């Protein structure tokens, strides 16, 4: 949920991509935004069709026969049995 992630998500949404952001924090840009400010940005991004999966991580990425990513498994931080599989054509990883 950092700066690069929200910029990439916004750019992808503008060109018509179906975008889901998966990030471990409880809200966008926690080092910069208060929860209240983050809520304003989150609402705006969701209004633009970007899905936000907060307090989550990508556990596994699955490739198809052609070597390209086909799906990812999303899990909650802290473990637990709750997980979800998302179809994916592209995965962007922002670390920093």
GROMACS .gro file of C-alpha atoms in nm:
model
   96
    1UNK     CA    1   0.000   0.000   0.000
    2UNK     CA    2   0.288   0.237  -0.069
    3UNK     CA    3   0.346   0.517  -0.318
    4UNK     CA    4   0.470   0.306  -0.608
    5UNK     CA    5   0.189   0.054  -0.561
    6UNK     CA    6  -0.086   0.313  -0.567
    7UNK     CA    7   0.067   0.486  -0.871
    8UNK     CA    8   0.095   0.160  -1.065
    9UNK     CA    9  -0.261   0.067  -0.965
   10UNK     CA   10  -0.395   0.405  -1.078
   11UNK     CA   11  -0.212   0.390  -1.412
   12UNK     CA   12  -0.332   0.034  -1.480
   13UNK     CA   13  -0.692   0.128  -1.395
   14UNK     CA   14  -0.679   0.428  -1.629
   15UNK     CA   15  -0.598   0.199  -1.923
   16UNK     CA   16  -0.882  -0.036  -1.833
   17UNK     CA   17  -0.711  -0.310  -1.635
   18UNK     CA   18  -0.898  -0.497  -1.363
   19UNK     CA   19  -0.681  -0.404  -1.061
   20UNK     CA   20  -0.656  -0.559  -0.716
   21UNK     CA   21  -0.401  -0.423  -0.468
   22UNK     CA   22  -0.283  -0.670  -0.205
   23UNK     CA   23  -0.080  -0.525   0.079
   24UNK     CA   24   0.010  -0.612   0.439
   25UNK     CA   25  -0.076  -0.282   0.602
   26UNK     CA   26  -0.409  -0.189   0.758
   27UNK     CA   27  -0.444   0.113   0.528
   28UNK     CA   28  -0.272   0.284   0.233
   29UNK     CA   29   0.062   0.456   0.295
   30UNK     CA   30   0.075   0.402   0.672
   31UNK     CA   31   0.406   0.583   0.712
   32UNK     CA   32   0.260   0.898   0.562
   33UNK     CA   33  -0.120   0.887   0.595
   34UNK     CA   34  -0.329   0.885   0.910
   35UNK     CA   35  -0.608   0.625   0.897
   36UNK     CA   36  -0.857   0.907   0.826
   37UNK     CA   37  -0.658   1.043   0.531
   38UNK     CA   38  -0.597   0.693   0.400
   39UNK     CA   39  -0.973   0.627   0.409
   40UNK     CA   40  -1.028   0.921   0.171
   41UNK     CA   41  -0.774   0.786  -0.078
   42UNK     CA   42  -0.905   0.431  -0.043
   43UNK     CA   43  -1.257   0.549  -0.120
   44UNK     CA   44  -1.134   0.734  -0.429
   45UNK     CA   45  -0.941   0.432  -0.555
   46UNK     CA   46  -1.238   0.202  -0.495
   47UNK     CA   47  -1.463   0.448  -0.684
   48UNK     CA   48  -1.224   0.405  -0.978
   49UNK     CA   49  -1.272   0.027  -0.960
   50UNK     CA   50  -0.951  -0.067  -0.779
   51UNK     CA   51  -1.007  -0.345  -0.527
   52UNK     CA   52  -0.809  -0.317  -0.204
   53UNK     CA   53  -0.710  -0.626  -0.005
   54UNK     CA   54  -0.564  -0.488   0.317
   55UNK     CA   55  -0.385  -0.688   0.588
   56UNK     CA   56  -0.308  -0.959   0.331
   57UNK     CA   57  -0.013  -1.109   0.148
   58UNK     CA   58   0.049  -1.307  -0.168
   59UNK     CA   59   0.132  -1.656  -0.048
   60UNK     CA   60   0.184  -1.835  -0.380
   61UNK     CA   61   0.193  -1.751  -0.750
   62UNK     CA   62   0.096  -2.018  -1.005
   63UNK     CA   63   0.225  -2.028  -1.360
   64UNK     CA   64   0.058  -2.176  -1.664
   65UNK     CA   65   0.222  -2.405  -1.918
   66UNK     CA   66   0.360  -2.101  -2.100
   67UNK     CA   67   0.547  -1.985  -1.786
   68UNK     CA   68   0.327  -1.679  -1.737
   69UNK     CA   69   0.147  -1.614  -1.410
   70UNK     CA   70  -0.210  -1.743  -1.406
   71UNK     CA   71  -0.319  -1.693  -1.044
   72UNK     CA   72  -0.206  -1.605  -0.694
   73UNK     CA   73  -0.312  -1.730  -0.353
   74UNK     CA   74  -0.385  -1.450  -0.106
   75UNK     CA   75  -0.362  -1.513   0.267
   76UNK     CA   76  -0.426  -1.309   0.579
   77UNK     CA   77  -0.129  -1.192   0.778
   78UNK     CA   78  -0.087  -1.387   1.099
   79UNK     CA   79  -0.182  -1.712   0.932
   80UNK     CA   80  -0.510  -1.889   0.963
   81UNK     CA   81  -0.688  -2.104   0.711
   82UNK     CA   82  -0.855  -1.818   0.528
   83UNK     CA   83  -0.712  -1.786   0.177
   84UNK     CA   84  -0.839  -1.690  -0.164
   85UNK     CA   85  -0.722  -1.757  -0.519
   86UNK     CA   86  -0.722  -1.466  -0.764
   87UNK     CA   87  -0.679  -1.505  -1.139
   88UNK     CA   88  -0.399  -1.284  -1.265
   89UNK     CA   89  -0.243  -1.190  -1.598
   90UNK     CA   90   0.020  -0.963  -1.441
   91UNK     CA   91   0.161  -0.937  -1.090
   92UNK     CA   92   0.351  -0.625  -0.986
   93UNK     CA   93   0.557  -0.651  -0.670
   94UNK     CA   94   0.657  -0.329  -0.496
   95UNK     CA   95   0.916  -0.369  -0.225
   96UNK     CA   96   1.076  -0.080  -0.049
   0.00000   0.00000   0.00000
